[in-house]
């Protein structure tokens, strides 16, 4: 069974204090790993797709990286508006049941204090 | 607004009643998904449509749950004989493009269900 574990569960940062969120996964054939951002009371918003180990994607203050067992979301000099829950999800290669679904982790709740 | 639209945003019902949620995806998207999210958890997959065909359904999905997507446009998710454990946010998402395995989903704001 596919498993996605995110850590820490919650993270408080001072504005400008860089840090990283972790997503470790156990799957039978990774097709893609995805990062989403979710604000309270809203649906998740897509951030990044990573397909292979060594791949990196960047967007403003966020950078996502991927290894064979985990992904990191690095946040550089965060601002209060970066406060949200960050979700990691995986999609697997195998055909049949499970081909189209994403398996999400529980998320990391990030709070950036001014 | 050309995003994914869900209705109603909030629904309070008594145990045993039936409820129905509607989702209008982004118009050019042929794939539509339903997920369920409870407090402190990530979204959990329920079902998937490609056009009007329901291609995948979670094995965790009780037979009290049924989803349709007539004519490949909007979709409805019905829960019959609701139970308190059904209380959750029901999220609809859509995606398009030619790749079969895209994980870039566009989510709606969700329909929050409270079962008393």
CSV table of N, CA and C in Angstrom, one decimal, chain A:
chain,number,residue,atom,x,y,z
A,1,UNK,N,0.8,-1.2,0.0
A,1,UNK,CA,0.0,0.0,0.0
A,1,UNK,C,0.9,1.3,0.0
A,2,UNK,N,0.5,2.2,-0.8
A,2,UNK,CA,1.3,3.5,-0.9
A,2,UNK,C,1.2,4.3,0.4
A,3,UNK,N,2.3,4.8,0.8
A,3,UNK,CA,2.3,5.6,2.1
A,3,UNK,C,3.1,6.9,1.8
A,4,UNK,N,2.5,8.0,2.4
A,4,UNK,CA,3.2,9.3,2.3
A,4,UNK,C,3.2,9.9,3.7
A,5,UNK,N,4.3,10.2,4.2
A,5,UNK,CA,4.5,10.8,5.5
A,5,UNK,C,5.2,12.1,5.4
A,6,UNK,N,4.5,13.1,6.0
A,6,UNK,CA,5.0,14.5,6.0
A,6,UNK,C,5.5,14.9,7.4
A,7,UNK,N,6.6,15.6,7.4
A,7,UNK,CA,7.1,16.1,8.7
A,7,UNK,C,7.7,17.5,8.5
A,8,UNK,N,7.7,18.3,9.5
A,8,UNK,CA,6.9,18.1,10.8
A,8,UNK,C,5.4,18.3,10.5
A,9,UNK,N,4.6,18.0,11.5
A,9,UNK,CA,3.2,18.3,11.4
A,9,UNK,C,2.9,19.8,11.3
A,10,UNK,N,3.6,20.5,12.1
A,10,UNK,CA,3.5,22.0,12.2
A,10,UNK,C,4.8,22.6,12.3
A,11,UNK,N,4.9,23.8,11.7
A,11,UNK,CA,6.2,24.5,11.8
A,11,UNK,C,5.9,26.0,11.9
A,12,UNK,N,6.5,26.7,12.9
A,12,UNK,CA,6.4,28.1,13.1
A,12,UNK,C,7.8,28.7,12.7
A,13,UNK,N,7.7,29.7,11.8
A,13,UNK,CA,9.0,30.4,11.4
A,13,UNK,C,8.8,31.9,11.6
A,14,UNK,N,9.9,32.6,11.9
A,14,UNK,CA,9.9,34.0,11.9
A,14,UNK,C,10.0,34.4,10.4
A,15,UNK,N,9.4,35.5,10.1
A,15,UNK,CA,9.6,36.1,8.7
A,15,UNK,C,11.0,36.1,8.4
A,16,UNK,N,11.4,35.6,7.2
A,16,UNK,CA,12.8,35.6,6.7
A,16,UNK,C,13.6,34.4,7.2
A,17,UNK,N,13.0,33.5,8.0
A,17,UNK,CA,13.8,32.4,8.5
A,17,UNK,C,13.5,31.2,7.6
A,18,UNK,N,14.5,30.8,6.8
A,18,UNK,CA,14.4,29.7,5.9
A,18,UNK,C,14.3,28.4,6.5
A,19,UNK,N,13.6,27.4,5.9
A,19,UNK,CA,13.5,26.1,6.4
A,19,UNK,C,13.0,25.1,5.3
A,20,UNK,N,12.9,23.8,5.7
A,20,UNK,CA,12.5,22.8,4.7
A,20,UNK,C,11.4,21.9,5.3
A,21,UNK,N,10.5,21.5,4.5
A,21,UNK,CA,9.4,20.5,4.8
A,21,UNK,C,9.8,19.2,4.2
A,22,UNK,N,9.5,18.1,4.8
A,22,UNK,CA,9.9,16.8,4.3
A,22,UNK,C,8.6,16.0,3.9
A,23,UNK,N,8.8,15.2,2.9
A,23,UNK,CA,7.7,14.3,2.4
A,23,UNK,C,8.5,13.0,2.1
A,24,UNK,N,8.3,11.9,2.9
A,24,UNK,CA,8.8,10.6,2.6
A,24,UNK,C,7.7,9.7,2.1
A,25,UNK,N,8.1,8.9,1.1
A,25,UNK,CA,7.1,8.0,0.5
A,25,UNK,C,7.5,6.6,0.3
A,26,UNK,N,6.6,5.7,0.3
A,26,UNK,CA,6.8,4.3,0.0
A,26,UNK,C,5.7,3.9,-1.0
A,27,UNK,N,6.2,3.7,-2.2
A,27,UNK,CA,5.2,3.3,-3.3
A,27,UNK,C,5.8,2.2,-4.2
A,28,UNK,N,5.0,1.6,-4.9
A,28,UNK,CA,5.4,0.5,-5.8
A,28,UNK,C,5.5,1.1,-7.2
A,29,UNK,N,6.5,2.0,-7.5
A,29,UNK,CA,6.6,2.6,-8.8
A,29,UNK,C,6.0,4.0,-8.9
A,30,UNK,N,6.9,4.9,-8.6
A,30,UNK,CA,6.4,6.3,-8.5
A,30,UNK,C,6.3,6.9,-10.0
A,31,UNK,N,5.1,7.4,-10.2
A,31,UNK,CA,4.9,8.1,-11.5
A,31,UNK,C,5.2,9.6,-11.3
A,32,UNK,N,4.8,10.2,-10.2
A,32,UNK,CA,5.0,11.6,-10.0
A,32,UNK,C,4.7,11.9,-8.6
A,33,UNK,N,5.4,13.0,-8.1
A,33,UNK,CA,5.2,13.5,-6.8
A,33,UNK,C,4.8,14.9,-6.9
A,34,UNK,N,3.8,15.3,-6.1
A,34,UNK,CA,3.1,16.6,-6.3
A,34,UNK,C,3.1,17.4,-5.0
A,35,UNK,N,3.3,18.7,-5.0
A,35,UNK,CA,3.1,19.5,-3.9
A,35,UNK,C,1.9,20.5,-4.1
A,36,UNK,N,1.1,20.6,-3.1
A,36,UNK,CA,0.0,21.5,-3.1
A,36,UNK,C,0.0,22.4,-1.9
A,37,UNK,N,-0.6,23.5,-2.0
A,37,UNK,CA,-0.8,24.5,-0.9
A,37,UNK,C,-2.2,24.5,-0.6
A,38,UNK,N,-2.6,24.5,0.7
A,38,UNK,CA,-4.0,24.6,1.1
A,38,UNK,C,-4.2,25.7,2.1
A,39,UNK,N,-5.0,26.7,1.8
A,39,UNK,CA,-5.4,27.7,2.8
A,39,UNK,C,-6.6,27.2,3.6
A,40,UNK,N,-6.8,27.7,4.8
A,40,UNK,CA,-8.0,27.3,5.6
A,40,UNK,C,-9.3,27.5,4.9
A,41,UNK,N,-10.1,26.4,4.9
A,41,UNK,CA,-11.4,26.5,4.3
A,41,UNK,C,-11.4,26.5,2.7
A,42,UNK,N,-10.3,26.2,2.1
A,42,UNK,CA,-10.2,26.2,0.7
A,42,UNK,C,-9.7,24.9,0.2
A,43,UNK,N,-9.9,24.7,-1.1
A,43,UNK,CA,-9.3,23.5,-1.7
A,43,UNK,C,-7.8,23.6,-2.0
A,44,UNK,N,-7.1,22.5,-2.1
A,44,UNK,CA,-5.7,22.6,-2.4
A,44,UNK,C,-5.4,23.3,-3.7
A,45,UNK,N,-4.2,24.0,-3.8
A,45,UNK,CA,-3.8,24.6,-5.0
A,45,UNK,C,-2.5,24.0,-5.4
A,46,UNK,N,-2.4,23.6,-6.7
A,46,UNK,CA,-1.2,22.9,-7.2
A,46,UNK,C,0.0,23.9,-7.2
A,47,UNK,N,1.1,23.3,-6.8
A,47,UNK,CA,2.4,24.0,-6.8
A,47,UNK,C,3.4,23.4,-7.8
A,48,UNK,N,3.8,22.1,-7.6
A,48,UNK,CA,4.8,21.5,-8.4
A,48,UNK,C,4.5,20.1,-8.7
A,49,UNK,N,5.2,19.6,-9.8
A,49,UNK,CA,5.2,18.2,-10.1
A,49,UNK,C,6.7,17.8,-10.3
A,50,UNK,N,7.1,16.7,-9.7
A,50,UNK,CA,8.4,16.1,-9.8
A,50,UNK,C,8.3,14.7,-10.2
A,51,UNK,N,9.1,14.3,-11.3
A,51,UNK,CA,9.0,13.0,-11.8
A,51,UNK,C,10.1,12.0,-11.5
A,52,UNK,N,11.3,12.6,-11.4
A,52,UNK,CA,12.5,11.7,-11.2
A,52,UNK,C,13.5,12.2,-10.2
A,53,UNK,N,14.2,11.3,-9.6
A,53,UNK,CA,15.2,11.7,-8.6
A,53,UNK,C,16.2,12.7,-9.2
A,54,UNK,N,16.5,13.7,-8.4
A,54,UNK,CA,17.4,14.7,-8.8
A,54,UNK,C,16.7,15.9,-9.4
A,55,UNK,N,15.4,15.8,-9.7
A,55,UNK,CA,14.7,16.9,-10.3
A,55,UNK,C,14.4,18.0,-9.3
A,56,UNK,N,14.4,19.3,-9.7
A,56,UNK,CA,14.1,20.4,-8.9
A,56,UNK,C,13.2,21.3,-9.6
A,57,UNK,N,12.3,22.0,-8.8
A,57,UNK,CA,11.4,23.0,-9.4
A,57,UNK,C,11.4,24.2,-8.5
A,58,UNK,N,11.2,25.4,-9.0
A,58,UNK,CA,11.2,26.6,-8.2
A,58,UNK,C,10.1,27.5,-8.6
A,59,UNK,N,9.6,28.2,-7.5
A,59,UNK,CA,8.5,29.2,-7.8
A,59,UNK,C,8.6,30.2,-6.6
A,60,UNK,N,9.0,31.4,-7.0
A,60,UNK,CA,9.2,32.4,-6.0
A,60,UNK,C,10.1,31.9,-4.8
A,61,UNK,N,9.6,31.9,-3.6
A,61,UNK,CA,10.4,31.5,-2.5
A,61,UNK,C,10.4,30.0,-2.2
A,62,UNK,N,9.8,29.2,-3.0
A,62,UNK,CA,9.7,27.8,-2.9
A,62,UNK,C,10.5,27.0,-3.9
A,63,UNK,N,11.2,26.0,-3.4
A,63,UNK,CA,11.9,25.1,-4.2
A,63,UNK,C,11.6,23.7,-3.8
A,64,UNK,N,11.2,22.8,-4.7
A,64,UNK,CA,10.9,21.4,-4.4
A,64,UNK,C,12.0,20.5,-5.0
A,65,UNK,N,12.5,19.5,-4.3
A,65,UNK,CA,13.5,18.6,-4.7
A,65,UNK,C,13.0,17.2,-4.5
A,66,UNK,N,13.6,16.2,-5.2
A,66,UNK,CA,13.1,14.8,-5.2
A,66,UNK,C,14.3,13.9,-5.1
A,67,UNK,N,14.2,12.9,-4.2
A,67,UNK,CA,15.2,11.8,-4.2
A,67,UNK,C,14.4,10.5,-4.4
A,68,UNK,N,15.0,9.4,-4.3
A,68,UNK,CA,14.3,8.1,-4.5
A,68,UNK,C,13.4,7.8,-3.3
A,69,UNK,N,13.5,8.4,-2.2
A,69,UNK,CA,12.7,8.1,-1.1
A,69,UNK,C,11.9,9.2,-0.5
A,70,UNK,N,12.3,10.5,-0.8
A,70,UNK,CA,11.7,11.6,-0.2
A,70,UNK,C,11.8,12.9,-1.1
A,71,UNK,N,11.0,13.8,-0.7
A,71,UNK,CA,11.0,15.1,-1.4
A,71,UNK,C,11.1,16.2,-0.3
A,72,UNK,N,11.7,17.3,-0.6
A,72,UNK,CA,11.8,18.4,0.3
A,72,UNK,C,11.1,19.6,-0.4
A,73,UNK,N,10.5,20.4,0.4
A,73,UNK,CA,10.0,21.7,0.0
A,73,UNK,C,10.8,22.8,0.8
A,74,UNK,N,11.7,23.5,0.1
A,74,UNK,CA,12.5,24.5,0.8
A,74,UNK,C,11.8,25.8,0.6
A,75,UNK,N,11.7,26.5,1.8
A,75,UNK,CA,11.1,27.9,1.8
A,75,UNK,C,12.2,28.9,2.2
A,76,UNK,N,12.5,29.8,1.3
A,76,UNK,CA,13.6,30.7,1.5
A,76,UNK,C,13.0,32.1,1.9
A,77,UNK,N,13.5,32.6,3.0
A,77,UNK,CA,13.0,34.0,3.4
A,77,UNK,C,11.5,34.1,3.4
A,78,UNK,N,10.8,33.2,4.1
A,78,UNK,CA,9.3,33.2,4.0
A,78,UNK,C,8.7,34.5,4.5
A,79,UNK,N,7.5,34.8,4.0
A,79,UNK,CA,6.7,35.9,4.4
A,79,UNK,C,5.4,35.4,5.0
A,80,UNK,N,4.7,36.2,5.8
A,80,UNK,CA,3.5,35.8,6.4
A,80,UNK,C,2.5,35.2,5.4
A,81,UNK,N,2.4,35.7,4.2
A,81,UNK,CA,1.5,35.2,3.2
A,81,UNK,C,1.8,33.7,2.8
A,82,UNK,N,3.0,33.2,3.2
A,82,UNK,CA,3.3,31.8,2.9
A,82,UNK,C,2.7,30.9,3.9
A,83,UNK,N,2.0,31.4,4.9
A,83,UNK,CA,1.4,30.6,5.9
A,83,UNK,C,0.2,29.8,5.3
A,84,UNK,N,0.3,28.5,5.4
A,84,UNK,CA,-0.7,27.6,4.8
A,84,UNK,C,-0.3,26.2,5.2
A,85,UNK,N,-1.2,25.2,4.8
A,85,UNK,CA,-0.8,23.8,5.0
A,85,UNK,C,-0.3,23.3,3.6
A,86,UNK,N,0.9,22.7,3.6
A,86,UNK,CA,1.5,22.2,2.4
A,86,UNK,C,1.4,20.7,2.4
A,87,UNK,N,0.8,20.3,1.3
A,87,UNK,CA,0.4,18.8,1.1
A,87,UNK,C,1.3,18.2,0.0
A,88,UNK,N,1.8,17.0,0.3
A,88,UNK,CA,2.5,16.2,-0.7
A,88,UNK,C,1.6,15.1,-1.1
A,89,UNK,N,1.7,14.7,-2.4
A,89,UNK,CA,0.9,13.6,-2.9
A,89,UNK,C,1.7,12.8,-3.9
A,90,UNK,N,1.4,11.5,-4.1
A,90,UNK,CA,2.1,10.7,-5.0
A,90,UNK,C,1.1,10.0,-6.0
A,91,UNK,N,1.6,9.7,-7.1
A,91,UNK,CA,0.8,8.9,-8.1
A,91,UNK,C,1.7,7.8,-8.6
A,92,UNK,N,1.1,6.6,-8.8
A,92,UNK,CA,2.0,5.5,-9.1
A,92,UNK,C,1.8,5.0,-10.6
A,93,UNK,N,2.7,4.2,-11.0
A,93,UNK,CA,2.8,3.7,-12.4
A,93,UNK,C,1.8,2.6,-12.7
A,94,UNK,N,1.4,1.8,-11.8
A,94,UNK,CA,0.8,0.6,-12.1
A,94,UNK,C,-0.6,0.8,-12.7
A,95,UNK,N,-1.0,-0.1,-13.6
A,95,UNK,CA,-2.3,0.1,-14.3
A,95,UNK,C,-3.3,-0.6,-13.4
A,96,UNK,N,-4.5,-0.4,-13.8
A,96,UNK,CA,-5.6,-1.0,-13.0
A,96,UNK,C,-6.0,0.0,-11.9
A,97,UNK,N,-6.5,-0.6,-10.9
A,97,UNK,CA,-7.0,0.2,-9.7
A,97,UNK,C,-5.9,1.1,-9.2
A,98,UNK,N,-6.1,2.3,-9.0
A,98,UNK,CA,-5.2,3.2,-8.4
A,98,UNK,C,-4.4,4.0,-9.4
A,99,UNK,N,-4.7,3.8,-10.7
A,99,UNK,CA,-3.9,4.5,-11.7
A,99,UNK,C,-4.0,6.0,-11.7
A,100,UNK,N,-5.2,6.5,-11.3
A,100,UNK,CA,-5.5,7.9,-11.5
A,100,UNK,C,-5.5,8.7,-10.2
A,101,UNK,N,-5.6,8.0,-9.1
A,101,UNK,CA,-5.7,8.7,-7.8
A,101,UNK,C,-4.4,9.2,-7.3
A,102,UNK,N,-4.5,10.2,-6.6
A,102,UNK,CA,-3.3,10.7,-5.8
A,102,UNK,C,-3.5,10.3,-4.4
A,103,UNK,N,-2.4,9.9,-3.8
A,103,UNK,CA,-2.3,9.5,-2.3
A,103,UNK,C,-1.6,10.7,-1.6
A,104,UNK,N,-2.4,11.4,-0.8
A,104,UNK,CA,-1.9,12.5,-0.1
A,104,UNK,C,-1.3,12.2,1.3
A,105,UNK,N,-0.3,13.0,1.7
A,105,UNK,CA,0.1,13.0,3.1
A,105,UNK,C,-0.8,13.9,3.9
A,106,UNK,N,-0.6,13.9,5.3
A,106,UNK,CA,-1.5,14.7,6.1
A,106,UNK,C,-1.2,16.2,6.1
A,107,UNK,N,0.0,16.5,5.5
A,107,UNK,CA,0.3,18.0,5.4
A,107,UNK,C,1.2,18.5,6.5
A,108,UNK,N,1.9,19.6,6.2
A,108,UNK,CA,2.6,20.4,7.2
A,108,UNK,C,2.0,21.7,7.3
A,109,UNK,N,1.5,22.1,8.5
A,109,UNK,CA,0.9,23.5,8.7
A,109,UNK,C,2.0,24.4,9.0
A,110,UNK,N,2.2,25.4,8.1
A,110,UNK,CA,3.3,26.4,8.2
A,110,UNK,C,2.7,27.7,8.7
A,111,UNK,N,3.3,28.2,9.7
A,111,UNK,CA,2.9,29.6,10.2
A,111,UNK,C,4.1,30.5,10.2
A,112,UNK,N,4.1,31.6,9.5
A,112,UNK,CA,5.2,32.5,9.4
A,112,UNK,C,4.8,33.8,10.2
A,113,UNK,N,5.6,34.1,11.2
A,113,UNK,CA,5.2,35.2,12.1
A,113,UNK,C,6.0,36.4,11.7
A,114,UNK,N,5.3,37.6,11.6
A,114,UNK,CA,5.9,38.8,11.2
A,114,UNK,C,7.0,39.3,12.2
